[in-house]
Amino acid sequence: MHDAFGRRINYVRLSVTDRCNLRCTYCMAEDMQFMPRRDLLTFDEIERLALHLVGRGVKRIRLTGGEPLVRKGIVDLVSRLTNLREHGLDEVTLTTNGTLLPELADNLAAAGIRRINVSLDTLDPARFAELTRRDEFDKVMRGIDAARSAGLAVRINTVAMRGVNDGELPALLAWCGERGFDLAMIEAMPLGDVSVDRKSTHLDLTEVRKLLQERFTLSPSIHRTGGPARYFDVAETGTRIGFITPLSDNFCSGCNRIRIAATGTVYGCLGHDQKVELREILRAEGPGTLDDALDRLLAGKPLRHDFDIDRAEPALTRHMSATGG
Ligand code: SAM
Ligand code: SF4
């Protein structure tokens, strides 16, 4: 699949639920209205859609949400998707808040997951409780240990925020290094109405890189994961740090992805409302129409997001958890 700008699309982020057991302040409001469960694609529908996409050249699928591990039967879905490797899929990965890994890590590994991203913005339990509005820090720590024991490669994702966790970013990099984890830092994006003031907490990652360079030796890495992170090798730890800079350094020219919400709405870009609806097509008709809808999506896929931290309103009312972060 190619879009109108000649970008090859071979990566799908697939949200399996918009629900979550945490309420990170930059991601959700406390009282979120979630989608009715009957509107979600069933596992059969997801599997059929994924097979179709693999037939059109998709190589990697990342499961996300909301919190993907709160969807009942998630391990079964993972097995069904990893089986698509017979049809040309390279990899199924997962982004999770880690809280359910203590019980699920082994089963996920057995179902064919090899790499996961775990989101962790702080190593301070009290700050974690404040940031996520839930007291689940210990579970995340146990979850990360369980993932390591299950043999999963872990990358930690950290949203860097001024006045919130900027003081502990070097410690986080050291902590990841001790465990052999890569770390990716992310600039918070203005998506959905939330209680935090994103402007005052906005932190340009160029600043963070300079801060880290006071303590670590960073050199540009050739490592690529097919995502927007730009990586540096960390000499002291033998691990890598990636920077995801939607606001300070646009990376849209290399975009390779589309995003499927749990209801079967497919978005061409995280920062726009351009979309097609696939659920009714999957429920009613044949693959011809699926192709038509995907072609329409590709033809209209925006060139770039236009996030602007200085705008008072969020770029979109849609929350990150609805599209699949
Ligand atoms: N619940 C899972 C988790 O937290 O990893 C998966 C979904 S979550 C939406 C995916 C990633 O998006 C997390 O790393 C989270 O920190 C990040 N995220 C959420 N809202 C964001 C925002 N407004 N800007 C930037 N990153 C955000
Ligand atoms: Fe849940 Fe992930 Fe959003 Fe946090 S970032 S509220 S864990 S979906």
GROMACS .gro file of C-alpha atoms and ligand atoms in nm:
model
  360
    1MET     CA    1   0.000   0.000   0.000
    2HIS     CA    2   0.121   0.350  -0.084
    3ASP     CA    3  -0.032   0.685  -0.003
    4ALA     CA    4  -0.063   0.987  -0.233
    5PHE     CA    5   0.284   1.106  -0.126
    6GLY     CA    6   0.448   0.777  -0.222
    7ARG     CA    7   0.495   0.662   0.137
    8ARG     CA    8   0.480   0.287   0.175
    9ILE     CA    9   0.233   0.175   0.441
   10ASN     CA   10   0.329  -0.156   0.597
   11TYR     CA   11   0.266  -0.096   0.969
   12VAL     CA   12  -0.065  -0.106   1.152
   13ARG     CA   13  -0.141   0.007   1.503
   14LEU     CA   14  -0.446  -0.180   1.614
   15SER     CA   15  -0.642  -0.068   1.916
   16VAL     CA   16  -0.835  -0.353   2.073
   17THR     CA   17  -1.018  -0.142   2.333
   18ASP     CA   18  -1.041   0.222   2.436
   19ARG     CA   19  -1.082   0.117   2.800
   20CYS     CA   20  -0.803   0.132   3.054
   21ASN     CA   21  -0.740   0.052   3.418
   22LEU     CA   22  -0.527   0.369   3.461
   23ARG     CA   23  -0.619   0.733   3.397
   24CYS     CA   24  -0.292   0.901   3.297
   25THR     CA   25  -0.356   1.272   3.330
   26TYR     CA   26  -0.212   1.361   2.986
   27CYS     CA   27  -0.412   1.087   2.814
   28MET     CA   28  -0.756   1.065   2.971
   29ALA     CA   29  -1.006   1.251   3.184
   30GLU     CA   30  -1.111   1.076   3.506
   31ASP     CA   31  -1.467   1.022   3.389
   32MET     CA   32  -1.420   0.890   3.036
   33GLN     CA   33  -1.712   0.777   2.822
   34PHE     CA   34  -1.600   0.452   2.661
   35MET     CA   35  -1.732   0.298   2.344
   36PRO     CA   36  -2.016   0.045   2.391
   37ARG     CA   37  -1.869  -0.308   2.386
   38ARG     CA   38  -2.106  -0.417   2.109
   39ASP     CA   39  -1.941  -0.164   1.876
   40LEU     CA   40  -1.598  -0.327   1.908
   41LEU     CA   41  -1.470  -0.550   1.632
   42THR     CA   42  -1.488  -0.914   1.736
   43PHE     CA   43  -1.173  -1.128   1.729
   44ASP     CA   44  -1.302  -1.296   1.411
   45GLU     CA   45  -1.345  -0.957   1.246
   46ILE     CA   46  -1.002  -0.840   1.362
   47GLU     CA   47  -0.842  -1.158   1.232
   48ARG     CA   48  -1.014  -1.127   0.893
   49LEU     CA   49  -0.916  -0.763   0.863
   50ALA     CA   50  -0.556  -0.837   0.965
   51LEU     CA   51  -0.530  -1.118   0.711
   52HIS     CA   52  -0.658  -0.881   0.444
   53LEU     CA   53  -0.404  -0.617   0.543
   54VAL     CA   54  -0.121  -0.870   0.544
   55GLY     CA   55  -0.233  -0.962   0.191
   56ARG     CA   56  -0.182  -0.595   0.104
   57GLY     CA   57   0.171  -0.585   0.238
   58VAL     CA   58   0.140  -0.511   0.609
   59LYS     CA   59   0.446  -0.650   0.787
   60ARG     CA   60   0.396  -0.543   1.147
   61ILE     CA   61   0.097  -0.508   1.374
   62ARG     CA   62   0.120  -0.338   1.711
   63LEU     CA   63  -0.164  -0.399   1.953
   64THR     CA   64  -0.253  -0.100   2.164
   65GLY     CA   65  -0.547   0.080   2.321
   66GLY     CA   66  -0.661   0.199   2.578
   67GLU     CA   67  -0.492  -0.079   2.764
   68PRO     CA   68  -0.481  -0.378   2.527
   69LEU     CA   69  -0.439  -0.630   2.810
   70VAL     CA   70  -0.777  -0.543   2.967
   71ARG     CA   71  -0.956  -0.685   2.660
   72LYS     CA   72  -1.092  -1.028   2.757
   73GLY     CA   73  -0.922  -1.310   2.568
   74ILE     CA   74  -0.633  -1.094   2.447
   75VAL     CA   75  -0.389  -1.388   2.448
   76ASP     CA   76  -0.617  -1.575   2.207
   77LEU     CA   77  -0.620  -1.274   1.976
   78VAL     CA   78  -0.242  -1.253   1.992
   79SER     CA   79  -0.213  -1.620   1.889
   80ARG     CA   80  -0.450  -1.568   1.599
   81LEU     CA   81  -0.247  -1.271   1.479
   82THR     CA   82   0.097  -1.427   1.524
   83ASN     CA   83  -0.032  -1.718   1.311
   84LEU     CA   84  -0.053  -1.470   1.024
   85ARG     CA   85   0.325  -1.499   1.000
   86GLU     CA   86   0.249  -1.788   0.765
   87HIS     CA   87   0.092  -1.532   0.533
   88GLY     CA   88   0.381  -1.285   0.536
   89LEU     CA   89   0.341  -1.089   0.860
   90ASP     CA   90   0.681  -1.030   1.026
   91GLU     CA   91   0.582  -0.941   1.379
   92VAL     CA   92   0.309  -0.869   1.633
   93THR     CA   93   0.408  -0.633   1.915
   94LEU     CA   94   0.225  -0.472   2.202
   95THR     CA   95   0.222  -0.147   2.395
   96THR     CA   96   0.100  -0.178   2.753
   97ASN     CA   97   0.095   0.003   3.086
   98GLY     CA   98   0.234  -0.318   3.238
   99THR     CA   99  -0.022  -0.363   3.517
  100LEU     CA  100  -0.149  -0.698   3.384
  101LEU     CA  101   0.187  -0.841   3.284
  102PRO     CA  102   0.234  -1.028   3.614
  103GLU     CA  103  -0.041  -1.267   3.504
  104LEU     CA  104  -0.008  -1.241   3.127
  105ALA     CA  105   0.361  -1.212   3.033
  106ASP     CA  106   0.428  -1.587   3.007
  107ASN     CA  107   0.115  -1.649   2.802
  108LEU     CA  108   0.192  -1.360   2.570
  109ALA     CA  109   0.540  -1.496   2.510
  110ALA     CA  110   0.395  -1.842   2.445
  111ALA     CA  111   0.147  -1.684   2.200
  112GLY     CA  112   0.436  -1.546   1.996
  113ILE     CA  113   0.504  -1.195   2.125
  114ARG     CA  114   0.878  -1.119   2.130
  115ARG     CA  115   0.896  -0.746   2.206
  116ILE     CA  116   0.678  -0.516   2.413
  117ASN     CA  117   0.674  -0.150   2.499
  118VAL     CA  118   0.586  -0.070   2.858
  119SER     CA  119   0.486   0.286   2.947
  120LEU     CA  120   0.647   0.421   3.261
  121ASP     CA  121   0.683   0.791   3.327
  122THR     CA  122   0.835   0.781   3.675
  123LEU     CA  123   1.017   0.559   3.923
  124ASP     CA  124   0.855   0.735   4.218
  125PRO     CA  125   0.545   0.545   4.342
  126ALA     CA  126   0.376   0.860   4.475
  127ARG     CA  127   0.432   1.046   4.148
  128PHE     CA  128   0.309   0.742   3.958
  129ALA     CA  129  -0.016   0.745   4.159
  130GLU     CA  130  -0.059   1.116   4.088
  131LEU     CA  131   0.015   1.082   3.718
  132THR     CA  132  -0.201   0.776   3.654
  133ARG     CA  133  -0.463   0.848   3.923
  134ARG     CA  134  -0.425   0.485   4.032
  135ASP     CA  135  -0.200   0.320   4.289
  136GLU     CA  136  -0.057   0.046   4.066
  137PHE     CA  137   0.319   0.116   4.066
  138ASP     CA  138   0.411  -0.213   4.231
  139LYS     CA  139   0.211  -0.410   3.977
  140VAL     CA  140   0.393  -0.238   3.692
  141MET     CA  141   0.728  -0.322   3.851
  142ARG     CA  142   0.623  -0.684   3.892
  143GLY     CA  143   0.491  -0.681   3.537
  144ILE     CA  144   0.821  -0.559   3.398
  145ASP     CA  145   1.004  -0.832   3.591
  146ALA     CA  146   0.758  -1.091   3.459
  147ALA     CA  147   0.817  -0.973   3.102
  148ARG     CA  148   1.193  -1.009   3.146
  149SER     CA  149   1.157  -1.354   3.297
  150ALA     CA  150   0.934  -1.455   3.007
  151GLY     CA  151   1.216  -1.357   2.770
  152LEU     CA  152   1.039  -1.058   2.616
  153ALA     CA  153   1.251  -0.769   2.492
  154VAL     CA  154   1.124  -0.459   2.675
  155ARG     CA  155   1.136  -0.098   2.564
  156ILE     CA  156   1.021   0.159   2.818
  157ASN     CA  157   0.814   0.453   2.688
  158THR     CA  158   0.827   0.774   2.888
  159VAL     CA  159   0.629   1.090   2.821
  160ALA     CA  160   0.870   1.368   2.922
  161MET     CA  161   0.702   1.656   3.104
  162ARG     CA  162   0.848   1.976   3.242
  163GLY     CA  163   0.804   2.015   3.614
  164VAL     CA  164   0.669   1.660   3.640
  165ASN     CA  165   0.937   1.403   3.560
  166ASP     CA  166   1.217   1.605   3.396
  167GLY     CA  167   1.430   1.578   3.710
  168GLU     CA  168   1.436   1.199   3.702
  169LEU     CA  169   1.496   1.134   3.332
  170PRO     CA  170   1.871   1.060   3.376
  171ALA     CA  171   1.784   0.817   3.658
  172LEU     CA  172   1.526   0.648   3.435
  173LEU     CA  173   1.786   0.601   3.162
  174ALA     CA  174   2.027   0.449   3.416
  175TRP     CA  175   1.750   0.223   3.552
  176CYS     CA  176   1.670   0.100   3.200
  177GLY     CA  177   2.039   0.051   3.127
  178GLU     CA  178   2.084  -0.170   3.434
  179ARG     CA  179   1.807  -0.395   3.304
  180GLY     CA  180   1.911  -0.395   2.939
  181PHE     CA  181   1.602  -0.202   2.826
  182ASP     CA  182   1.594   0.059   2.552
  183LEU     CA  183   1.409   0.376   2.649
  184ALA     CA  184   1.197   0.600   2.428
  185MET     CA  185   1.104   0.950   2.535
  186ILE     CA  186   0.793   1.107   2.391
  187GLU     CA  187   0.667   1.465   2.371
  188ALA     CA  188   0.305   1.488   2.490
  189MET     CA  189   0.067   1.559   2.205
  190PRO     CA  190  -0.240   1.783   2.230
  191LEU     CA  191  -0.508   1.518   2.189
  192GLY     CA  192  -0.839   1.519   2.373
  193ASP     CA  193  -0.951   1.736   2.664
  194VAL     CA  194  -0.761   1.641   2.977
  195SER     CA  195  -0.701   1.812   3.309
  196VAL     CA  196  -0.329   1.890   3.266
  197ASP     CA  197  -0.202   2.206   3.104
  198ARG     CA  198   0.000   2.059   2.822
  199LYS     CA  199   0.161   2.390   2.737
  200SER     CA  200   0.326   2.449   3.073
  201THR     CA  201   0.445   2.087   3.095
  202HIS     CA  202   0.569   2.075   2.734
  203LEU     CA  203   0.934   1.973   2.721
  204ASP     CA  204   1.138   1.992   2.401
  205LEU     CA  205   1.336   1.668   2.379
  206THR     CA  206   1.638   1.851   2.237
  207GLU     CA  207   1.670   1.994   2.588
  208VAL     CA  208   1.639   1.648   2.740
  209ARG     CA  209   1.909   1.513   2.514
  210LYS     CA  210   2.147   1.786   2.629
  211LEU     CA  211   2.062   1.710   2.991
  212LEU     CA  212   2.132   1.340   2.941
  213GLN     CA  213   2.458   1.415   2.764
  214GLU     CA  214   2.591   1.568   3.086
  215ARG     CA  215   2.593   1.217   3.233
  216PHE     CA  216   2.589   0.976   2.938
  217THR     CA  217   2.776   0.947   2.610
  218LEU     CA  218   2.516   0.940   2.333
  219SER     CA  219   2.604   0.870   1.971
  220PRO     CA  220   2.357   0.852   1.681
  221SER     CA  221   2.251   0.492   1.623
  222ILE     CA  222   2.168   0.316   1.300
  223HIS     CA  223   1.899   0.123   1.493
  224ARG     CA  224   1.548   0.160   1.344
  225THR     CA  225   1.228  -0.008   1.453
  226GLY     CA  226   1.009   0.127   1.174
  227GLY     CA  227   0.865   0.387   1.413
  228PRO     CA  228   0.930   0.760   1.454
  229ALA     CA  229   1.192   0.725   1.733
  230ARG     CA  230   1.540   0.853   1.650
  231TYR     CA  231   1.787   0.644   1.845
  232PHE     CA  232   2.119   0.709   2.014
  233ASP     CA  233   2.352   0.444   2.154
  234VAL     CA  234   2.433   0.496   2.521
  235ALA     CA  235   2.800   0.404   2.574
  236GLU     CA  236   2.774   0.362   2.953
  237THR     CA  237   2.479   0.117   2.943
  238GLY     CA  238   2.509  -0.058   2.607
  239THR     CA  239   2.138   0.022   2.551
  240ARG     CA  240   1.967   0.285   2.337
  241ILE     CA  241   1.763   0.594   2.392
  242GLY     CA  242   1.504   0.701   2.134
  243PHE     CA  243   1.341   1.042   2.100
  244ILE     CA  244   0.991   1.077   1.959
  245THR     CA  245   0.948   1.443   1.875
  246PRO     CA  246   0.610   1.515   1.714
  247LEU     CA  247   0.627   1.878   1.821
  248SER     CA  248   0.992   1.982   1.813
  249ASP     CA  249   1.106   1.784   1.506
  250ASN     CA  250   0.841   1.657   1.268
  251PHE     CA  251   0.895   1.305   1.139
  252CYS     CA  252   0.586   1.263   0.919
  253SER     CA  253   0.779   1.233   0.592
  254GLY     CA  254   0.879   0.879   0.698
  255CYS     CA  255   0.528   0.775   0.811
  256ASN     CA  256   0.454   0.410   0.734
  257ARG     CA  257   0.138   0.350   0.933
  258ILE     CA  258  -0.236   0.357   0.967
  259ARG     CA  259  -0.431   0.330   1.291
  260ILE     CA  260  -0.731   0.109   1.350
  261ALA     CA  261  -0.959   0.201   1.639
  262ALA     CA  262  -1.131  -0.077   1.832
  263THR     CA  263  -1.460  -0.010   1.649
  264GLY     CA  264  -1.307  -0.057   1.303
  265THR     CA  265  -1.263   0.312   1.223
  266VAL     CA  266  -0.929   0.350   1.046
  267TYR     CA  267  -0.738   0.677   1.071
  268GLY     CA  268  -0.473   0.790   0.828
  269CYS     CA  269  -0.302   1.006   1.092
  270LEU     CA  270  -0.301   1.040   1.469
  271GLY     CA  271  -0.337   1.415   1.431
  272HIS     CA  272  -0.629   1.432   1.185
  273ASP     CA  273  -0.984   1.312   1.160
  274GLN     CA  274  -0.939   1.162   0.812
  275LYS     CA  275  -1.085   0.813   0.835
  276VAL     CA  276  -1.284   0.529   0.685
  277GLU     CA  277  -1.525   0.293   0.861
  278LEU     CA  278  -1.460  -0.077   0.816
  279ARG     CA  279  -1.689  -0.242   1.070
  280GLU     CA  280  -2.004  -0.249   0.859
  281ILE     CA  281  -1.804  -0.360   0.557
  282LEU     CA  282  -1.659  -0.646   0.762
  283ARG     CA  283  -2.003  -0.737   0.893
  284ALA     CA  284  -2.191  -0.715   0.566
  285GLU     CA  285  -1.990  -0.738   0.251
  286GLY     CA  286  -1.689  -0.882   0.074
  287PRO     CA  287  -1.323  -0.792   0.044
  288GLY     CA  288  -1.373  -0.579  -0.269
  289THR     CA  289  -1.530  -0.305  -0.065
  290LEU     CA  290  -1.264  -0.342   0.205
  291ASP     CA  291  -1.009  -0.260  -0.063
  292ASP     CA  292  -1.211   0.039  -0.184
  293ALA     CA  293  -1.228   0.181   0.168
  294LEU     CA  294  -0.855   0.124   0.228
  295ASP     CA  295  -0.772   0.288  -0.106
  296ARG     CA  296  -0.983   0.589  -0.009
  297LEU     CA  297  -0.796   0.610   0.320
  298LEU     CA  298  -0.457   0.593   0.149
  299ALA     CA  299  -0.554   0.853  -0.112
  300GLY     CA  300  -0.654   1.099   0.159
  301LYS     CA  301  -0.386   1.023   0.418
  302PRO     CA  302  -0.264   1.365   0.535
  303LEU     CA  303   0.094   1.471   0.467
  304ARG     CA  304   0.158   1.555   0.832
  305HIS     CA  305  -0.008   1.626   1.164
  306ASP     CA  306  -0.039   1.990   1.263
  307PHE     CA  307   0.002   1.966   1.638
  308ASP     CA  308   0.079   2.305   1.783
  309ILE     CA  309   0.143   2.331   2.154
  310ASP     CA  310   0.065   2.703   2.150
  311ARG     CA  311  -0.295   2.650   2.045
  312ALA     CA  312  -0.535   2.681   2.338
  313GLU     CA  313  -0.757   2.394   2.224
  314PRO     CA  314  -0.635   2.038   2.165
  315ALA     CA  315  -0.570   1.961   1.797
  316LEU     CA  316  -0.845   1.699   1.814
  317THR     CA  317  -1.114   1.625   2.070
  318ARG     CA  318  -1.039   1.255   2.018
  319HIS     CA  319  -0.826   1.110   2.299
  320MET     CA  320  -0.510   0.912   2.230
  321SER     CA  321  -0.680   0.611   2.391
  322ALA     CA  322  -0.956   0.617   2.127
  323THR     CA  323  -0.725   0.602   1.827
  324GLY     CA  324  -0.464   0.377   1.980
  325GLY     CA  325  -0.144   0.550   2.087
  326SAM     N1  326  -0.222   0.178   2.769
  326SAM     C1  327  -0.106   0.147   2.695
  326SAM     C2  328   0.013   0.225   2.745
  326SAM     O1  329  -0.005   0.319   2.822
  326SAM     O2  330   0.123   0.190   2.706
  326SAM     C3  331  -0.120   0.164   2.544
  326SAM     C4  332  -0.194   0.285   2.495
  326SAM     S1  333  -0.121   0.441   2.535
  326SAM     C5  334  -0.237   0.554   2.461
  326SAM     C6  335   0.023   0.440   2.428
  326SAM     C7  336   0.128   0.543   2.458
  326SAM     O3  337   0.076   0.670   2.433
  326SAM     C8  338   0.177   0.543   2.602
  326SAM     O4  339   0.318   0.533   2.601
  326SAM     C9  340   0.133   0.678   2.654
  326SAM     O5  341   0.225   0.729   2.747
  326SAM    C10  342   0.128   0.760   2.528
  326SAM     N2  343   0.038   0.875   2.533
  326SAM    C11  344  -0.089   0.882   2.576
  326SAM     N3  345  -0.141   1.007   2.559
  326SAM    C12  346  -0.043   1.079   2.501
  326SAM    C13  347  -0.033   1.214   2.456
  326SAM     N4  348  -0.134   1.299   2.466
  326SAM     N5  349   0.084   1.251   2.397
  326SAM    C14  350   0.188   1.164   2.384
  326SAM     N6  351   0.185   1.038   2.425
  326SAM    C15  352   0.071   0.995   2.483
  327SF4    FE1  353  -0.430   0.411   2.995
  327SF4    FE2  354  -0.215   0.405   2.840
  327SF4    FE3  355  -0.378   0.620   2.841
  327SF4    FE4  356  -0.233   0.570   3.055
  327SF4     S1  357  -0.156   0.620   2.850
  327SF4     S2  358  -0.452   0.622   3.053
  327SF4     S3  359  -0.223   0.354   3.059
  327SF4     S4  360  -0.428   0.421   2.772
   0.00000   0.00000   0.00000
